[in-house]
Amino acid sequence: MTEITRKNGYVYLIGAGPGDPGLITVRGRQCLELADVVLYDYLANDRLLAHARPDAELIYAGKVGGAHNREQAQINELLVSLALGGRVVARLKGGDPFVFGRGGEECEALVTAGIPFEIVPGVTAGIGAAAYAGIPLTHRNVTTSVAFVTGHEHPDKDTSEIDWDRLSLGSGTVVFYMGVKNLPQITANLMAHGRRPETPVALVRWGTRPEQQVLTGTLADIAESARKAGFKAPAITVVGEVVRLREKLRWFDNRPLFGKGMLVTRAADQAGEYSTMLEDLGASVWECPTIRIVPPEDPTDLDRAIGELHAFAWVVFTSYNAVQAFFARLHELGRDSRALGPCRICAVGPRTAAALAPYGIRADLVPASYKAEGVVAAFRELNPVGERILYPKADRARDVIPAGLAALGAEVSDPVAYCNVLPDAVPAGVIQALEERRIHCATFTSSSTVDNLARLLGENRFLHLLEGVAIAAIGPITARTCRELGLDVSIEPEEYTLAAMTREIVRYFSVTS
Ligand code: SAH
């Protein structure tokens, strides 16, 4: 397919997968990236919309609680009219478009209107949700067949199109879609047609998502347990002996931070790495960048220091940002790492040291303590009397390093290399998640992240929104800032690294929940 030449109306009918945004296919994502318009459903994770072009029109075509014919007809018409208007449409549907998705009907409408289309299959909920619940739908030693069945039609014997006789005994595993409401009738029918009452059953709600809920039982008792638990759609119902394997194969909803909402407040370009770390442990992450790093308004001091780099014995980098800012300016001035010549390099913390690697630099000194005081202590042993030391710093850096090094007899230059400024606002999704109490832990990796969040929200709202949220602070200074602003800090690692803070978060939640 040559998308480049696609000038006339065209429709991609795309399976969005069951919820985890990683479960869309490569082709599905490509098509989404191309579209002029995206028409998406309730069950398609709206995080996938981030793959759409920034100028693409996004239209919600969701139907909560069942597809009504009239609404379906309207969607068909809309698809046709968008394509006839010459637009490339991505029709994004939950799971697979051809499995209980009414994709067949949408396609028929396109054929009738003479509109070209492509179908991109997706991971259907029956497969995706079962996998994330640790239930293999078939298993060599357990069952050799699986059936996907709609649980939506009223399973009353006289009018049902489902052949309960054959279904009950003909397929080892039976997966019902849209079956939560009719669960009492479904289970009764299966038993009435010969399925043993002890047959295990699992309900998987919002499968593959951080909200995934699984309820297990037997044909005899699951309907009652679901009623008692207030178990709601959307869920698949898996019936069959394979459900027993979940106990052994469960892997997703038992991860240490599963079901926990985490707030990551780092600068946008640094948040991703930390978010992934938390997500790998099962957490749902909301990113709320509280810092924007910008170059200093007046780079004169930095430029002067860069001009005389050869005269410095040491350059001290105390953060990832300092490294990026310094080298960005060096490059802007038309120079590269060679300008550092014989300078020795001190990097505070392993991440800072790692940030130097792409520039071909290996740190000579990585102090054991990540605090400014630790840096001074490390230099004391080197006795830097009379040596020139360059410390490219943040606009609001504390004075401990330059004062401490000067006290050791060094000649220190500390030009501002970057500034921390306040972003425009807290993303609306973050506020909503805080209001709905879906965030259980807020992580702060520096004093400015706390300060800035309070400034962005206003102090009262800040305290109100963080009420009951566990506060994690990377080190004592950050923790002090939290306390000064009225927060209780519950998570404080001994070592001031993201990895150590994450370990403490896991420990905290394993004790409290
Ligand atoms: N085309 C979709 C199914 C649409 S019918 C697919 O292939 O998955 C809607 C039903 O799908 C819901 O009632 C529910 O039974 C199921 N479903 C969709 N997403 C789900 C999810 N994340 N977890 C559990 N069930 C889901």
XYZ file of C-alpha atoms and ligand atoms in Angstrom:
539
model
C 0.000 0.000 0.000
C 1.399 3.357 -0.879
C -0.108 5.759 1.612
C 1.814 8.643 0.109
C -0.372 8.588 -2.981
C -3.589 8.292 -0.999
C -5.390 11.481 -1.936
C -8.974 10.305 -1.979
C -11.144 9.105 0.835
C -10.015 5.910 2.473
C -10.881 4.063 5.648
C -8.646 2.023 7.901
C -10.670 -0.178 10.182
C -8.204 -0.689 12.985
C -8.242 -3.044 15.948
C -6.996 -1.021 18.921
C -6.398 -4.093 21.069
C -7.980 -4.708 24.441
C -6.651 -1.730 26.382
C -2.929 -1.862 27.046
C -1.739 0.741 24.530
C 1.205 -1.498 23.677
C -1.140 -4.088 22.233
C -2.002 -2.260 19.018
C -0.298 -3.779 15.968
C 2.540 -2.053 14.139
C 0.293 -1.694 11.112
C -2.527 -0.279 13.227
C -0.239 2.361 14.628
C 1.089 3.271 11.174
C -2.431 3.788 9.879
C -3.349 5.856 12.894
C -0.358 8.081 12.239
C -1.535 8.696 8.679
C -5.144 9.558 9.274
C -6.807 12.935 8.806
C -9.651 11.890 11.101
C -9.799 9.360 13.909
C -13.159 7.943 14.861
C -12.709 6.035 18.110
C -14.749 3.912 20.477
C -15.319 3.668 24.208
C -13.283 0.462 24.419
C -10.305 1.739 22.427
C -7.798 3.162 24.893
C -7.718 6.904 24.254
C -4.001 6.948 25.023
C -3.613 5.565 21.510
C -4.788 8.911 20.189
C -1.319 10.207 20.972
C -0.228 8.404 17.782
C -2.562 10.510 15.652
C -1.174 13.505 13.803
C -1.355 16.655 15.901
C -3.702 18.196 13.352
C -5.919 15.129 13.002
C -9.557 15.543 13.902
C -10.597 13.240 16.757
C -14.205 12.110 16.952
C -15.561 10.036 19.797
C -18.048 7.488 18.537
C -18.350 5.639 21.818
C -21.350 3.784 22.922
C -21.369 2.985 26.568
C -23.328 -0.145 27.414
C -24.108 -1.778 24.114
C -24.354 -0.875 20.489
C -27.728 0.431 19.485
C -28.790 0.078 15.913
C -29.598 3.707 15.385
C -26.234 4.800 16.708
C -24.518 2.192 14.573
C -26.306 3.497 11.488
C -25.114 6.989 12.346
C -21.548 5.795 12.692
C -21.752 4.043 9.328
C -23.051 7.235 7.748
C -20.371 9.335 9.373
C -17.628 6.998 8.132
C -18.984 7.143 4.616
C -19.421 10.905 4.578
C -15.935 11.580 5.963
C -14.392 9.343 3.324
C -16.528 10.806 0.550
C -15.213 14.187 1.650
C -11.791 12.919 0.597
C -10.389 12.274 4.063
C -8.296 9.397 5.292
C -10.187 7.974 8.236
C -8.856 5.756 11.000
C -11.751 3.901 12.529
C -10.318 2.731 15.831
C -12.242 -0.055 17.492
C -11.578 -1.906 20.742
C -10.038 -5.364 20.400
C -10.456 -6.736 16.893
C -12.837 -4.961 14.506
C -14.351 -8.199 13.243
C -14.963 -9.854 16.594
C -18.276 -8.620 18.010
C -17.222 -5.167 16.949
C -19.801 -4.543 14.217
C -16.842 -3.927 11.958
C -18.518 -6.169 9.417
C -21.460 -3.800 9.202
C -19.223 -0.757 8.888
C -17.346 -2.481 6.088
C -20.547 -3.319 4.265
C -21.530 0.340 4.351
C -18.151 1.236 2.847
C -18.524 -1.326 0.079
C -22.004 -0.028 -0.721
C -20.653 3.509 -0.964
C -17.683 2.383 -3.045
C -15.094 3.533 -0.521
C -11.772 1.688 -0.416
C -10.658 0.350 2.947
C -8.180 -1.786 4.805
C -8.809 -3.982 7.827
C -6.142 -4.066 10.505
C -6.841 -6.917 12.920
C -6.325 -6.415 16.632
C -5.843 -8.440 19.791
C -9.392 -9.278 20.762
C -10.441 -8.939 24.414
C -11.059 -12.676 24.733
C -7.414 -13.331 23.989
C -5.864 -10.224 25.532
C -7.778 -10.181 28.802
C -7.361 -13.930 29.280
C -3.613 -13.671 28.708
C -3.280 -10.818 31.213
C -5.273 -12.848 33.703
C -2.839 -15.741 33.249
C -5.398 -18.011 31.586
C -4.303 -19.919 28.463
C -7.456 -20.464 26.410
C -6.266 -23.863 25.269
C -3.761 -26.172 26.870
C -2.517 -29.495 25.585
C -3.377 -31.306 28.801
C -6.626 -29.541 29.528
C -8.617 -28.591 26.460
C -8.298 -28.511 22.719
C -10.982 -26.050 21.714
C -12.233 -22.569 22.478
C -15.382 -20.736 21.435
C -16.071 -16.994 21.445
C -19.711 -16.287 22.120
C -21.782 -13.179 22.633
C -23.448 -12.997 26.001
C -25.455 -10.010 24.968
C -28.480 -11.624 23.433
C -31.047 -12.677 25.932
C -30.203 -16.320 26.506
C -33.773 -17.450 26.744
C -34.090 -20.905 25.235
C -36.919 -20.111 22.844
C -35.398 -17.128 21.143
C -31.663 -17.757 21.610
C -29.554 -18.259 18.534
C -26.930 -19.900 20.699
C -27.113 -23.662 20.515
C -26.609 -24.254 24.239
C -26.607 -28.008 23.835
C -23.639 -27.996 21.546
C -21.884 -25.078 23.160
C -22.019 -26.505 26.667
C -20.286 -29.714 25.786
C -18.822 -29.023 22.368
C -16.141 -26.524 23.296
C -13.617 -26.985 26.098
C -13.232 -23.303 26.827
C -16.062 -20.852 26.253
C -15.402 -17.108 26.281
C -18.407 -14.829 26.550
C -18.224 -11.194 25.514
C -20.749 -8.712 26.871
C -21.986 -11.321 29.298
C -21.917 -9.651 32.708
C -25.574 -8.662 32.808
C -26.777 -12.059 31.641
C -24.407 -14.059 33.800
C -27.174 -15.823 35.793
C -28.847 -17.025 32.590
C -25.563 -17.942 30.901
C -24.355 -20.079 33.787
C -27.795 -21.633 34.263
C -27.988 -22.523 30.586
C -24.543 -24.097 30.548
C -25.377 -26.223 33.572
C -28.810 -27.130 32.260
C -27.129 -28.381 29.107
C -24.640 -30.612 30.807
C -21.690 -28.517 31.942
C -20.649 -29.501 35.456
C -21.488 -26.931 38.157
C -17.885 -27.136 39.473
C -16.495 -25.922 36.147
C -14.222 -22.971 36.964
C -15.138 -19.520 35.653
C -13.224 -16.242 35.561
C -14.569 -12.777 34.923
C -11.942 -10.363 33.664
C -12.934 -6.712 33.713
C -10.914 -4.014 31.932
C -8.412 -6.735 31.040
C -4.839 -5.657 30.163
C -5.398 -2.268 31.786
C -4.116 -1.073 35.146
C -7.728 -1.286 36.361
C -7.964 -4.992 35.552
C -10.168 -6.925 37.975
C -10.542 -10.667 38.039
C -13.199 -12.623 39.850
C -13.051 -16.410 39.866
C -15.543 -19.023 40.934
C -17.543 -21.878 39.464
C -20.533 -22.122 37.192
C -22.597 -22.715 40.293
C -21.534 -19.656 42.268
C -19.989 -17.015 39.976
C -23.231 -15.211 39.156
C -23.990 -14.723 42.825
C -20.411 -13.645 43.660
C -20.469 -11.153 40.790
C -23.745 -9.728 42.025
C -22.400 -9.429 45.575
C -19.166 -7.817 44.398
C -21.065 -5.403 42.142
C -18.949 -6.657 39.245
C -19.626 -4.597 36.139
C -18.995 -4.563 32.389
C -16.852 -4.484 30.351
C -15.654 -7.968 31.120
C -15.137 -11.261 29.434
C -16.279 -14.465 31.055
C -14.015 -17.463 30.635
C -15.576 -20.846 31.340
C -13.508 -24.015 31.456
C -10.859 -26.008 33.282
C -8.100 -23.748 31.915
C -9.198 -21.091 34.419
C -7.465 -23.134 37.135
C -4.102 -22.372 35.515
C -4.380 -18.741 36.562
C -3.177 -19.620 40.035
C 0.092 -20.812 38.576
C 0.411 -18.470 35.601
C -0.786 -15.184 37.032
C 1.776 -12.543 36.153
C 0.148 -9.170 35.485
C -2.191 -8.256 38.298
C 0.156 -9.520 41.012
C 3.056 -7.204 40.233
C 4.134 -5.196 43.286
C 2.644 -1.847 42.238
C -0.326 -3.196 40.310
C -3.384 -1.009 40.729
C -1.374 1.820 42.244
C -1.471 5.255 40.659
C 1.820 7.162 40.740
C 2.484 10.799 40.071
C 5.794 11.562 38.394
C 6.720 15.220 38.699
C 10.058 15.285 36.905
C 10.842 17.475 33.911
C 9.186 16.177 30.753
C 12.415 14.965 29.126
C 13.387 12.978 32.207
C 10.017 11.638 33.278
C 9.817 8.827 30.737
C 12.626 6.751 32.150
C 11.211 6.871 35.655
C 7.655 6.250 34.482
C 8.790 3.112 32.679
C 10.525 1.909 35.825
C 7.272 2.253 37.785
C 5.106 0.863 35.001
C 7.269 -2.236 34.777
C 6.273 -2.881 38.388
C 2.616 -2.618 37.452
C 1.878 0.984 38.435
C -0.280 3.406 36.455
C 1.690 6.557 35.964
C 0.566 10.131 35.531
C 3.239 12.503 34.375
C 3.044 16.020 35.641
C 6.178 17.903 34.620
C 6.809 20.581 37.228
C 10.028 21.822 35.748
C 10.931 23.107 32.370
C 14.629 23.417 31.682
C 15.622 26.416 29.610
C 18.994 27.995 28.779
C 20.032 31.051 30.812
C 18.835 34.342 29.410
C 22.355 35.670 29.495
C 24.973 32.993 28.720
C 27.937 35.386 28.950
C 29.477 33.768 32.061
C 29.042 30.274 30.699
C 30.517 31.285 27.347
C 33.503 32.878 29.016
C 34.174 29.700 31.025
C 33.836 27.577 27.891
C 36.313 29.908 26.175
C 38.942 29.174 28.808
C 38.154 25.512 29.422
C 41.781 24.487 28.952
C 42.642 26.458 32.086
C 40.380 24.443 34.378
C 41.671 21.427 36.283
C 38.142 20.104 36.940
C 34.591 20.414 35.677
C 31.907 19.362 38.152
C 28.550 18.184 36.832
C 25.928 17.697 39.505
C 23.009 16.574 37.338
C 21.857 15.186 34.049
C 20.536 18.642 33.189
C 23.895 20.268 33.845
C 25.531 17.851 31.405
C 22.935 18.455 28.700
C 22.988 22.233 29.125
C 26.771 22.450 29.115
C 27.234 20.347 25.993
C 24.337 22.024 24.201
C 26.061 25.380 24.658
C 29.466 23.944 23.754
C 27.998 22.723 20.465
C 26.229 26.020 19.833
C 29.589 27.690 20.137
C 30.862 25.424 17.399
C 32.990 23.252 19.645
C 32.903 19.686 20.923
C 34.154 17.465 23.749
C 37.780 17.988 22.713
C 37.524 21.487 24.169
C 37.698 19.817 27.574
C 41.241 18.711 26.774
C 42.977 17.581 29.938
C 40.206 18.767 32.316
C 39.213 16.120 34.765
C 35.519 15.475 35.211
C 33.508 14.971 38.368
C 29.974 13.566 37.975
C 27.563 13.448 40.880
C 25.510 10.287 40.765
C 25.518 7.405 38.290
C 22.877 9.017 36.035
C 25.014 12.110 35.599
C 28.005 9.924 34.795
C 25.879 8.008 32.282
C 24.742 11.259 30.655
C 28.378 12.023 29.822
C 28.919 8.796 27.907
C 27.256 9.924 24.640
C 29.762 12.793 24.542
C 32.644 10.340 24.797
C 33.464 11.341 28.349
C 34.179 9.061 31.257
C 34.039 10.697 34.682
C 37.275 10.702 36.691
C 35.458 11.142 39.959
C 31.983 9.966 40.986
C 31.638 10.840 44.677
C 30.122 8.161 46.868
C 27.569 10.605 48.295
C 25.199 12.418 45.951
C 24.804 15.391 48.203
C 26.642 18.653 47.605
C 28.434 18.090 50.926
C 29.658 14.746 49.600
C 31.181 16.435 46.577
C 33.116 18.826 48.772
C 34.290 15.924 50.955
C 35.545 14.045 47.880
C 37.550 17.087 46.771
C 39.021 17.596 50.214
C 40.973 14.381 49.725
C 42.339 15.666 46.427
C 43.636 18.847 48.045
C 42.734 21.198 45.168
C 44.638 24.233 46.432
C 45.078 26.791 43.636
C 43.266 24.657 41.058
C 40.560 26.155 38.889
C 37.264 24.311 39.092
C 34.293 24.903 36.798
C 30.840 24.169 38.163
C 28.118 24.814 35.557
C 25.095 25.185 37.782
C 21.332 25.635 37.854
C 19.971 29.123 38.422
C 18.721 28.223 41.884
C 21.546 25.941 42.993
C 22.601 26.011 46.618
C 25.931 27.578 47.464
C 27.415 24.525 49.193
C 29.678 23.371 46.358
C 31.274 26.686 45.322
C 31.685 27.832 48.926
C 33.035 24.451 50.048
C 35.533 24.185 47.191
C 36.682 27.774 47.690
C 37.248 26.979 51.357
C 39.560 24.177 50.219
C 41.643 26.748 48.375
C 40.304 26.154 44.854
C 39.420 28.915 42.468
C 35.795 28.263 41.527
C 33.769 29.522 38.545
C 30.052 28.768 38.778
C 28.240 30.155 35.745
C 24.526 29.478 35.390
C 24.189 26.824 32.671
C 20.431 26.248 32.854
C 17.324 27.550 34.521
C 14.415 25.708 36.045
C 11.213 27.449 35.105
C 7.606 26.736 35.860
C 5.587 25.000 33.148
C 2.311 26.645 32.146
C -0.089 24.379 34.004
C -0.759 20.986 35.540
C -2.252 18.678 32.867
C -6.025 18.387 33.233
C -5.821 14.577 33.342
C -3.574 14.767 36.413
C -5.970 17.046 38.284
C -8.843 14.750 37.443
C -6.953 11.653 38.599
C -6.041 13.384 41.872
C -9.619 14.481 42.415
C -10.868 10.981 41.751
C -8.281 9.617 44.186
C -6.757 7.406 41.543
C -3.246 8.541 42.435
C -1.890 6.786 45.504
C 1.658 8.091 45.593
C 3.333 11.315 44.507
C 7.051 11.153 43.786
C 9.334 14.142 44.184
C 12.876 13.992 42.931
C 14.034 17.465 43.959
C 12.892 20.400 46.047
C 11.878 22.304 42.956
C 9.454 19.565 41.910
C 7.563 20.015 45.203
C 7.825 23.787 45.267
C 6.701 24.099 41.695
C 3.751 21.755 42.070
C 2.588 23.862 45.010
C 3.035 27.022 42.944
C 1.224 25.550 39.952
C -1.746 24.394 42.016
C -1.769 27.076 44.691
C -0.972 25.913 48.228
C -4.512 25.144 49.391
C -5.418 23.140 46.370
C -2.022 21.430 46.481
C -2.662 20.207 50.025
C -6.244 19.296 49.289
C -5.410 17.277 46.184
C -2.522 15.462 47.894
C -4.515 14.579 50.993
C -4.209 10.844 51.607
C -1.614 10.460 48.842
C 1.634 8.804 50.013
C 4.515 11.216 49.500
C 7.870 9.906 48.294
C 10.876 12.217 48.483
C 14.208 11.226 46.985
C 16.378 12.715 49.730
C 16.373 14.726 52.961
C 16.352 18.154 51.319
C 13.400 17.279 49.116
C 11.682 15.759 52.154
C 12.245 18.930 54.146
C 10.691 21.025 51.399
C 7.692 18.660 51.397
C 7.278 19.062 55.154
C 7.660 22.824 54.979
C 4.757 22.853 52.562
C 2.643 20.807 54.948
C 3.000 17.303 53.495
C 3.773 14.166 55.490
C 6.594 12.241 53.884
C 6.077 8.481 54.121
C 8.708 7.246 51.701
C 12.317 8.360 51.952
C 15.124 6.125 50.633
C 18.509 5.865 52.310
C 20.317 6.285 49.024
C 19.275 9.241 46.873
C 18.571 7.425 43.625
C 15.450 6.668 41.621
C 16.090 2.949 41.979
C 16.312 3.211 45.770
C 13.206 5.390 45.944
C 11.331 2.856 43.826
C 12.390 0.021 46.124
C 11.082 2.008 49.091
C 7.778 2.660 47.287
C 7.368 -1.069 46.665
C 8.168 -1.777 50.313
C 5.708 0.858 51.489
C 2.848 -0.555 49.456
C 3.640 -4.145 50.367
C 3.232 -3.180 54.009
C 0.206 -0.903 53.689
C -1.905 -2.949 51.305
N -14.244 -5.967 19.207
C -14.035 -6.164 20.598
C -15.272 -6.623 21.321
C -16.352 -5.606 21.367
S -17.769 -6.190 22.203
C -12.890 -7.140 20.800
O -12.457 -7.785 19.855
O -12.413 -7.265 21.922
C -17.547 -5.465 23.791
C -17.155 -6.510 24.796
O -15.791 -6.822 24.672
C -17.294 -6.058 26.234
O -18.615 -6.147 26.690
C -16.402 -7.053 26.929
O -17.035 -8.286 27.042
C -15.295 -7.207 25.907
N -14.140 -6.366 26.211
C -13.621 -5.390 25.478
N -12.511 -4.883 26.046
C -12.336 -5.576 27.180
C -11.371 -5.556 28.217
N -10.335 -4.704 28.195
N -11.492 -6.438 29.231
C -12.507 -7.315 29.273
N -13.453 -7.376 28.326
C -13.379 -6.522 27.301
